[in-house]
Each structure stands twice: as C-alpha cells, then as structure tokens.
Amino acid sequence: MSKLTTSRSELDLDRPNIEDYLPPDSIQQPHTKLRLRDLLDISPTLTEAAGAIVDDSFTRCFKSNPPEPWNWNIYLFPLWCLGVVVRYGILFPGRVLILTIGWIIFLSCYIPVHVLLKGHDKLRKRLERALVELICSFFVASWTGVVKYHGPRPCARPKQVFVANHTSMIDFIVLEQMTAFAVIMQKHPGWVGLLQSTILESVGCIWFNRSEAKDREIVARKLREHVEGTDNNPLLIFPEGTCVNNNYTVMFKKGAFELGATVCPIAIKYNKIFVDAFWNSRKQSFTTHLLQLMTSWAVVCDVWYLEPQNMKPGETAIEFAERVRSIISIRAGLKMVPWDGYLKYSRPSPKHRESKQQSFAESVLRRLEEK
Amino acid sequence: MGNTSSMLTQYDIEEVQEHCNNTFSQQEIVSLYQRFCQLDRNSGGFISADEFLSVPEFAVNPLSQRLFRMIDGLNFKEFVAFLSAFSSRATLQHKVEYIFKVYDSDGNGKVAFSDLLDVLRDLTGQFISEQQRELVLTQVLEEAGYKKDSTLVLSDFMKILGNSGLKMEVEIPVD
C-alpha cells in the first residue's frame, strides 16, 4: 500500500464546503452556564469517532460488490461448474484469439500509417483515430461487452470537454470505441504505460502524476491548450480522480470546470449481473482485472451522453462541478458523498478538525460568560 | 480464533459475545467482523495506524489520536470489546468507565488536572490559549467542589456524569 502523506493545501482548493453535506454538528451548543460535566462529557465527539470506525461513507465508495453467488444448490452447483468450464475453456481462449487478431490488424495498420504518413497530418490523424476506435472495439468484444449508448454521439468541437464518472480504466475503452477521445490519465507503470506513451499519445492524451505537486499547473496549462485548439480530439476527463465502485460518486475536481468550455456530462452505469466492473486498484492489478472480465460471461453497461452544460453567471467552478456531478449521479443512480477521491492516497486536511475545535472552543468561551 | 480466516464460526461469535458481556447481538458481531476485515487491509489480524487514519471521518475527529492509542493493535475480540461502550445495551456505568479511560491515558486509575487539560487541548486546539484553558478548568472544577490539584477517580466521574442522560450510542449497520 502506498505510504500516506499529509495532504497539501491544494486539496483544500478542490473541495466545496463539506459541512454542507455532513449531518449537522452533533455537538449541542446549549447556552447554559459552563459546568464541569460539560467539559468532562466528551461523549458526542467519541460517538462520532466510533461511528466512523463502524461505518463511514468514504470506505463504502471503494468497496467491491461482487455479484451474489448463486451456486449453493445441489443442481445449481453443477450448472455453475459447467459455466466455469465454458467460460474458462471455451470463451476465454476465443476471446484471447479475438484480441490477438485485433492487435495484429491494429499494429499492422497503425505502424505503417504512423510512419509513412508523417507528412500528411490530417489524413494520418483521421486514420489513427479510426484505428484506436477499432482496437477499443476489439477490447470490448473480448469481454463480450453489451454497451447501450443513449443520447447524441459526441462530436469534435472546440471549447468543449467531456466529463464522466469513473469506475475502472475500461470506462475509457468503452467510451473510446464510439468516439476517439483524448483523455487525461494518471501515468501507469508496465504495459499500460507503454500503450499510454505510444498509441494514446497519437490521439492527444495528456498524462499527469498524482504525487507531484508541481504537475498541477503544467496539467492545467495543457488542458487549456488542448481545449482551445481546433484540431484536437474532444477531451475526456474523469473529475473524480480515482476509480469509485459505481454505487457512489466522490467530489469532482474543479480543474475541468474552469477551462471556460462547455461541459458535456457522460454517465456510465455497469450492471453487476455477471461481473463487478469496479477496478479496485488496491486489490488487483489492471491485468488481473482484465482477465477477470475476460473470464466472465459479459460486461453490461449503459452510457448516457447528457445535455451539455455551461457555467451559469455567478456560479463558481466548484458549484458548477457539483451541479454536473448531481446530473450524472441522478442519471446513473449513484449516491453522492462529500469526500475527495484523493483521500485514498493522503490524509484529510487539518482544516476540518480545526473547524470542529473552533466551534467547541467558541461554545466553551461563550458559556463561560453566561451567568 | 484464527486471524487469517475470513469466516467466523458460531464458537467464535459466542466467544466474542461473552468477551463483550453480550452488549452486541450475534448479527452485529458478524457485521463488525466484516468491517474489521475491510479496515484491516493487509490482513495482519489488527488494524494499524495508517488503516484507521485512512478513514477520513475518523482522522478529522479531534480525539482520534487519543482513541487511536487505545485501539492500536487490538485483535477482533478486543476491537469489539472496545466498541461495546457504544452499544445501546451498554450500561451507564460502562459508558462512564469508558470516558474515564479516555481521560486516564496512563491507566493509573486517577485523572489529574494535566489529563483534563490534555483532553481539553485536543478538543479546542489553537482556538483557546493555554492559559485560558487552565483558567476555565480551574473555574469549573472549583465550582463543582474540587481543587485544582485534586485527582478524580472513577466514582467522581460517575457522580458528575452519572445522572446527565449520557448519549453515547452507535448503530451497527446490519446487512
């Protein structure tokens, strides 16, 4: 597990007032004179802490919810065993074959196009886009993806960004097979990183490193440049910043919402009937996750392209982000929680503890004055 | 009880229930076990500092450090016993004892002025000066009939908090 670092002040900038979401402060603020028992009675604070130990809304966002096992019966069990045999013995090799064929076709077209058409950028970009859409379709076929798209297909226009909720890296593949987006992603190690630096570069993807503080300004600048360019692929951003388990949405980072562009929300909801598509990056690598998908019956999901939104006059970027988050959450049936996804990697800002301390301190001082 | 097993047997549940004096029902213990396993990510059999502090709601609590000292390294049985004070079936005596233990960080059965000051500091942070904190404490202590250098024991706590309608309950979500 990665070492937790104390959060930096930039996390504060990304967060609207958490107090708006959390239940009202359980510490009562009576106005009677301060007595010894009021100071000794720390039960409200203790109750809050125990409540957090027992159940908290943040951990719930990242809990894998595998589908209910149904093979617990004398006749269901052999059926299930047969299913396992079919999935691992017939479907899986078939899918690996499809994927291999797809890669062969892709590489044998992509490399010549990339190398030979260096001078003819417009044509090259168009072909590369089509090829990336093709390989993504092969990927989706390799999990028997049943994807239903609702709403108007995204078009490439300047001054617009697409935002979507994030469950797994396959979100990108599912969306990419329909439209070649340029996405902004965390740089990954391994074979994924290799794909990122070669093929995905060609559709205009932007990389960042979560742990680098300086990275933020550079990334913000790259985003702005991309959005303002006329010939770039439409930009896709996952403002949650991390994979969430498709039952909840965590707070959206405001970066995508202050580019001065129209924001087109996309809602993605996976049906857990055959497999849980949530990529729990703490529990499994992406390769294991893909293998899990390839050995299940199908990946079923719905994608809704929602109405483009503009920042209303007088709205801050954070309010805009929350408004779009609620549009997406309502459409996909997800619950909203007030936590920053990056709390997976760092501790919360001391600001929250300090505000609790401040309100208690003020109450003590005020009640001391009472007669 | 095996630390590596992910399933509780009926014997395990009954053992834990006995250990916490039947303050939790068997279903609640099963839920707590799921929660314990969820928090204990590296399956070490206990929840470490990092794992507790990775729950943001716990980390922002002003008393988290103090509680954490009490809960660090507990196995599941002790974890349930620790939380038993928050059950609706726990007696008032039990809850007051628990609060006393939070104050009595060195465990010698006596809560001195410095212990009271420590907890007040945790709760108020930098928003009251140290001097003011001492003044406030001295004042309320004297009003209650104690001197600044007197130490409080459990019976004092029972007297002060005993009839105040202490509300300290947490509901265990049962699937």
PDB file of N, CA and C in Angstrom, chain A residues 49-97:
ATOM      1  N   ALA A  49     -16.490   9.513  16.546  1.00  0.00           N
ATOM      2  CA  ALA A  49     -15.326   8.699  16.194  1.00  0.00           C
ATOM      3  C   ALA A  49     -15.707   7.230  16.063  1.00  0.00           C
ATOM      4  N   ALA A  50     -16.501   6.749  17.023  1.00  0.00           N
ATOM      5  CA  ALA A  50     -16.902   5.338  16.972  1.00  0.00           C
ATOM      6  C   ALA A  50     -17.767   5.084  15.750  1.00  0.00           C
ATOM      7  N   GLY A  51     -18.619   6.056  15.424  1.00  0.00           N
ATOM      8  CA  GLY A  51     -19.455   5.925  14.232  1.00  0.00           C
ATOM      9  C   GLY A  51     -18.621   5.789  12.983  1.00  0.00           C
ATOM     10  N   ALA A  52     -17.525   6.562  12.945  1.00  0.00           N
ATOM     11  CA  ALA A  52     -16.648   6.485  11.782  1.00  0.00           C
ATOM     12  C   ALA A  52     -15.921   5.149  11.733  1.00  0.00           C
ATOM     13  N   ILE A  53     -15.565   4.621  12.906  1.00  0.00           N
ATOM     14  CA  ILE A  53     -14.873   3.325  12.930  1.00  0.00           C
ATOM     15  C   ILE A  53     -15.807   2.231  12.425  1.00  0.00           C
ATOM     16  N   VAL A  54     -17.086   2.350  12.802  1.00  0.00           N
ATOM     17  CA  VAL A  54     -18.016   1.276  12.485  1.00  0.00           C
ATOM     18  C   VAL A  54     -18.475   1.319  11.032  1.00  0.00           C
ATOM     19  N   ASP A  55     -18.647   2.517  10.505  1.00  0.00           N
ATOM     20  CA  ASP A  55     -19.098   2.607   9.116  1.00  0.00           C
ATOM     21  C   ASP A  55     -18.838   4.011   8.641  1.00  0.00           C
ATOM     22  N   ASP A  56     -18.277   4.194   7.498  1.00  0.00           N
ATOM     23  CA  ASP A  56     -18.072   5.546   7.026  1.00  0.00           C
ATOM     24  C   ASP A  56     -18.337   5.616   5.533  1.00  0.00           C
ATOM     25  N   SER A  57     -18.788   6.768   5.100  1.00  0.00           N
ATOM     26  CA  SER A  57     -19.232   6.877   3.716  1.00  0.00           C
ATOM     27  C   SER A  57     -18.070   6.839   2.732  1.00  0.00           C
ATOM     28  N   PHE A  58     -16.858   7.119   3.196  1.00  0.00           N
ATOM     29  CA  PHE A  58     -15.747   7.126   2.258  1.00  0.00           C
ATOM     30  C   PHE A  58     -15.355   5.709   1.855  1.00  0.00           C
ATOM     31  N   THR A  59     -15.170   4.828   2.865  1.00  0.00           N
ATOM     32  CA  THR A  59     -14.752   3.456   2.557  1.00  0.00           C
ATOM     33  C   THR A  59     -15.815   2.751   1.721  1.00  0.00           C
ATOM     34  N   ARG A  60     -17.075   3.128   1.952  1.00  0.00           N
ATOM     35  CA  ARG A  60     -18.145   2.486   1.190  1.00  0.00           C
ATOM     36  C   ARG A  60     -17.987   2.706  -0.304  1.00  0.00           C
ATOM     37  N   CYS A  61     -17.373   3.840  -0.675  1.00  0.00           N
ATOM     38  CA  CYS A  61     -17.232   4.135  -2.105  1.00  0.00           C
ATOM     39  C   CYS A  61     -16.289   3.186  -2.810  1.00  0.00           C
ATOM     40  N   PHE A  62     -15.423   2.559  -2.029  1.00  0.00           N
ATOM     41  CA  PHE A  62     -14.384   1.763  -2.677  1.00  0.00           C
ATOM     42  C   PHE A  62     -14.531   0.292  -2.332  1.00  0.00           C
ATOM     43  N   LYS A  63     -15.723  -0.088  -1.894  1.00  0.00           N
ATOM     44  CA  LYS A  63     -15.951  -1.486  -1.546  1.00  0.00           C
ATOM     45  C   LYS A  63     -16.379  -2.223  -2.797  1.00  0.00           C
ATOM     46  N   SER A  64     -15.691  -3.323  -3.085  1.00  0.00           N
ATOM     47  CA  SER A  64     -16.107  -4.124  -4.234  1.00  0.00           C
ATOM     48  C   SER A  64     -17.392  -4.852  -3.879  1.00  0.00           C
ATOM     49  N   ASN A  65     -18.329  -4.859  -4.774  1.00  0.00           N
ATOM     50  CA  ASN A  65     -19.582  -5.578  -4.527  1.00  0.00           C
ATOM     51  C   ASN A  65     -19.745  -6.664  -5.571  1.00  0.00           C
ATOM     52  N   PRO A  66     -19.145  -7.821  -5.351  1.00  0.00           N
ATOM     53  CA  PRO A  66     -19.266  -8.862  -6.374  1.00  0.00           C
ATOM     54  C   PRO A  66     -20.706  -9.353  -6.438  1.00  0.00           C
ATOM     55  N   PRO A  67     -21.113  -9.876  -7.576  1.00  0.00           N
ATOM     56  CA  PRO A  67     -22.494 -10.361  -7.672  1.00  0.00           C
ATOM     57  C   PRO A  67     -22.723 -11.528  -6.705  1.00  0.00           C
ATOM     58  N   GLU A  68     -23.953 -11.676  -6.270  1.00  0.00           N
ATOM     59  CA  GLU A  68     -24.300 -12.714  -5.291  1.00  0.00           C
ATOM     60  C   GLU A  68     -24.009 -14.101  -5.848  1.00  0.00           C
ATOM     61  N   PRO A  69     -23.349 -14.967  -5.090  1.00  0.00           N
ATOM     62  CA  PRO A  69     -23.143 -16.321  -5.606  1.00  0.00           C
ATOM     63  C   PRO A  69     -24.468 -17.074  -5.631  1.00  0.00           C
ATOM     64  N   TRP A  70     -24.696 -17.807  -6.671  1.00  0.00           N
ATOM     65  CA  TRP A  70     -25.978 -18.497  -6.806  1.00  0.00           C
ATOM     66  C   TRP A  70     -25.798 -19.996  -6.906  1.00  0.00           C
ATOM     67  N   ASN A  71     -24.554 -20.463  -6.650  1.00  0.00           N
ATOM     68  CA  ASN A  71     -24.254 -21.861  -6.951  1.00  0.00           C
ATOM     69  C   ASN A  71     -24.323 -22.765  -5.730  1.00  0.00           C
ATOM     70  N   TRP A  72     -25.191 -22.387  -4.773  1.00  0.00           N
ATOM     71  CA  TRP A  72     -25.142 -23.089  -3.499  1.00  0.00           C
ATOM     72  C   TRP A  72     -26.139 -24.231  -3.399  1.00  0.00           C
ATOM     73  N   ASN A  73     -26.564 -24.719  -4.511  1.00  0.00           N
ATOM     74  CA  ASN A  73     -27.629 -25.718  -4.524  1.00  0.00           C
ATOM     75  C   ASN A  73     -27.120 -26.997  -5.156  1.00  0.00           C
ATOM     76  N   ILE A  74     -27.833 -28.093  -4.973  1.00  0.00           N
ATOM     77  CA  ILE A  74     -27.365 -29.377  -5.491  1.00  0.00           C
ATOM     78  C   ILE A  74     -27.419 -29.423  -7.012  1.00  0.00           C
ATOM     79  N   TYR A  75     -28.389 -28.677  -7.582  1.00  0.00           N
ATOM     80  CA  TYR A  75     -28.426 -28.707  -9.043  1.00  0.00           C
ATOM     81  C   TYR A  75     -27.824 -27.434  -9.636  1.00  0.00           C
ATOM     82  N   LEU A  76     -27.788 -26.371  -8.842  1.00  0.00           N
ATOM     83  CA  LEU A  76     -27.179 -25.149  -9.356  1.00  0.00           C
ATOM     84  C   LEU A  76     -25.661 -25.280  -9.422  1.00  0.00           C
ATOM     85  N   PHE A  77     -25.114 -26.048  -8.478  1.00  0.00           N
ATOM     86  CA  PHE A  77     -23.662 -26.158  -8.442  1.00  0.00           C
ATOM     87  C   PHE A  77     -23.089 -26.807  -9.700  1.00  0.00           C
ATOM     88  N   PRO A  78     -23.637 -27.942 -10.144  1.00  0.00           N
ATOM     89  CA  PRO A  78     -23.103 -28.497 -11.402  1.00  0.00           C
ATOM     90  C   PRO A  78     -23.285 -27.556 -12.580  1.00  0.00           C
ATOM     91  N   LEU A  79     -24.401 -26.833 -12.588  1.00  0.00           N
ATOM     92  CA  LEU A  79     -24.621 -25.852 -13.651  1.00  0.00           C
ATOM     93  C   LEU A  79     -23.525 -24.798 -13.635  1.00  0.00           C
ATOM     94  N   TRP A  80     -23.222 -24.378 -12.407  1.00  0.00           N
ATOM     95  CA  TRP A  80     -22.191 -23.371 -12.269  1.00  0.00           C
ATOM     96  C   TRP A  80     -20.836 -23.919 -12.733  1.00  0.00           C
ATOM     97  N   CYS A  81     -20.565 -25.184 -12.352  1.00  0.00           N
ATOM     98  CA  CYS A  81     -19.309 -25.798 -12.784  1.00  0.00           C
ATOM     99  C   CYS A  81     -19.231 -25.857 -14.300  1.00  0.00           C
ATOM    100  N   LEU A  82     -20.379 -26.214 -14.909  1.00  0.00           N
ATOM    101  CA  LEU A  82     -20.411 -26.244 -16.367  1.00  0.00           C
ATOM    102  C   LEU A  82     -20.108 -24.847 -16.915  1.00  0.00           C
ATOM    103  N   GLY A  83     -20.709 -23.855 -16.245  1.00  0.00           N
ATOM    104  CA  GLY A  83     -20.468 -22.475 -16.654  1.00  0.00           C
ATOM    105  C   GLY A  83     -18.999 -22.119 -16.566  1.00  0.00           C
ATOM    106  N   VAL A  84     -18.346 -22.554 -15.490  1.00  0.00           N
ATOM    107  CA  VAL A  84     -16.920 -22.267 -15.329  1.00  0.00           C
ATOM    108  C   VAL A  84     -16.127 -22.886 -16.460  1.00  0.00           C
ATOM    109  N   VAL A  85     -16.471 -24.137 -16.773  1.00  0.00           N
ATOM    110  CA  VAL A  85     -15.767 -24.834 -17.862  1.00  0.00           C
ATOM    111  C   VAL A  85     -15.940 -24.066 -19.170  1.00  0.00           C
ATOM    112  N   VAL A  86     -17.186 -23.649 -19.432  1.00  0.00           N
ATOM    113  CA  VAL A  86     -17.441 -22.924 -20.683  1.00  0.00           C
ATOM    114  C   VAL A  86     -16.682 -21.601 -20.696  1.00  0.00           C
ATOM    115  N   ARG A  87     -16.726 -20.901 -19.563  1.00  0.00           N
ATOM    116  CA  ARG A  87     -16.094 -19.579 -19.533  1.00  0.00           C
ATOM    117  C   ARG A  87     -14.590 -19.658 -19.671  1.00  0.00           C
ATOM    118  N   TYR A  88     -13.973 -20.577 -18.902  1.00  0.00           N
ATOM    119  CA  TYR A  88     -12.523 -20.627 -18.922  1.00  0.00           C
ATOM    120  C   TYR A  88     -11.985 -21.432 -20.097  1.00  0.00           C
ATOM    121  N   GLY A  89     -12.764 -22.464 -20.501  1.00  0.00           N
ATOM    122  CA  GLY A  89     -12.239 -23.368 -21.529  1.00  0.00           C
ATOM    123  C   GLY A  89     -12.608 -22.962 -22.942  1.00  0.00           C
ATOM    124  N   ILE A  90     -13.777 -22.331 -23.116  1.00  0.00           N
ATOM    125  CA  ILE A  90     -14.210 -22.028 -24.484  1.00  0.00           C
ATOM    126  C   ILE A  90     -14.173 -20.531 -24.732  1.00  0.00           C
ATOM    127  N   LEU A  91     -14.871 -19.770 -23.865  1.00  0.00           N
ATOM    128  CA  LEU A  91     -14.966 -18.341 -24.096  1.00  0.00           C
ATOM    129  C   LEU A  91     -13.606 -17.652 -23.990  1.00  0.00           C
ATOM    130  N   PHE A  92     -12.879 -17.996 -22.932  1.00  0.00           N
ATOM    131  CA  PHE A  92     -11.622 -17.280 -22.689  1.00  0.00           C
ATOM    132  C   PHE A  92     -10.637 -17.449 -23.839  1.00  0.00           C
ATOM    133  N   PRO A  93     -10.348 -18.703 -24.285  1.00  0.00           N
ATOM    134  CA  PRO A  93      -9.428 -18.818 -25.428  1.00  0.00           C
ATOM    135  C   PRO A  93      -9.959 -18.101 -26.658  1.00  0.00           C
ATOM    136  N   GLY A  94     -11.294 -18.194 -26.880  1.00  0.00           N
ATOM    137  CA  GLY A  94     -11.877 -17.499 -28.027  1.00  0.00           C
ATOM    138  C   GLY A  94     -11.646 -16.004 -27.962  1.00  0.00           C
ATOM    139  N   ARG A  95     -11.807 -15.476 -26.746  1.00  0.00           N
ATOM    140  CA  ARG A  95     -11.615 -14.039 -26.603  1.00  0.00           C
ATOM    141  C   ARG A  95     -10.171 -13.626 -26.770  1.00  0.00           C
ATOM    142  N   VAL A  96      -9.288 -14.453 -26.231  1.00  0.00           N
ATOM    143  CA  VAL A  96      -7.861 -14.145 -26.395  1.00  0.00           C
ATOM    144  C   VAL A  96      -7.518 -14.136 -27.877  1.00  0.00           C
ATOM    145  N   LEU A  97      -8.126 -15.071 -28.603  1.00  0.00           N
ATOM    146  CA  LEU A  97      -7.885 -15.140 -30.048  1.00  0.00           C
ATOM    147  C   LEU A  97      -8.366 -13.864 -30.735  1.00  0.00           C
TER     148      LEU A  97
END
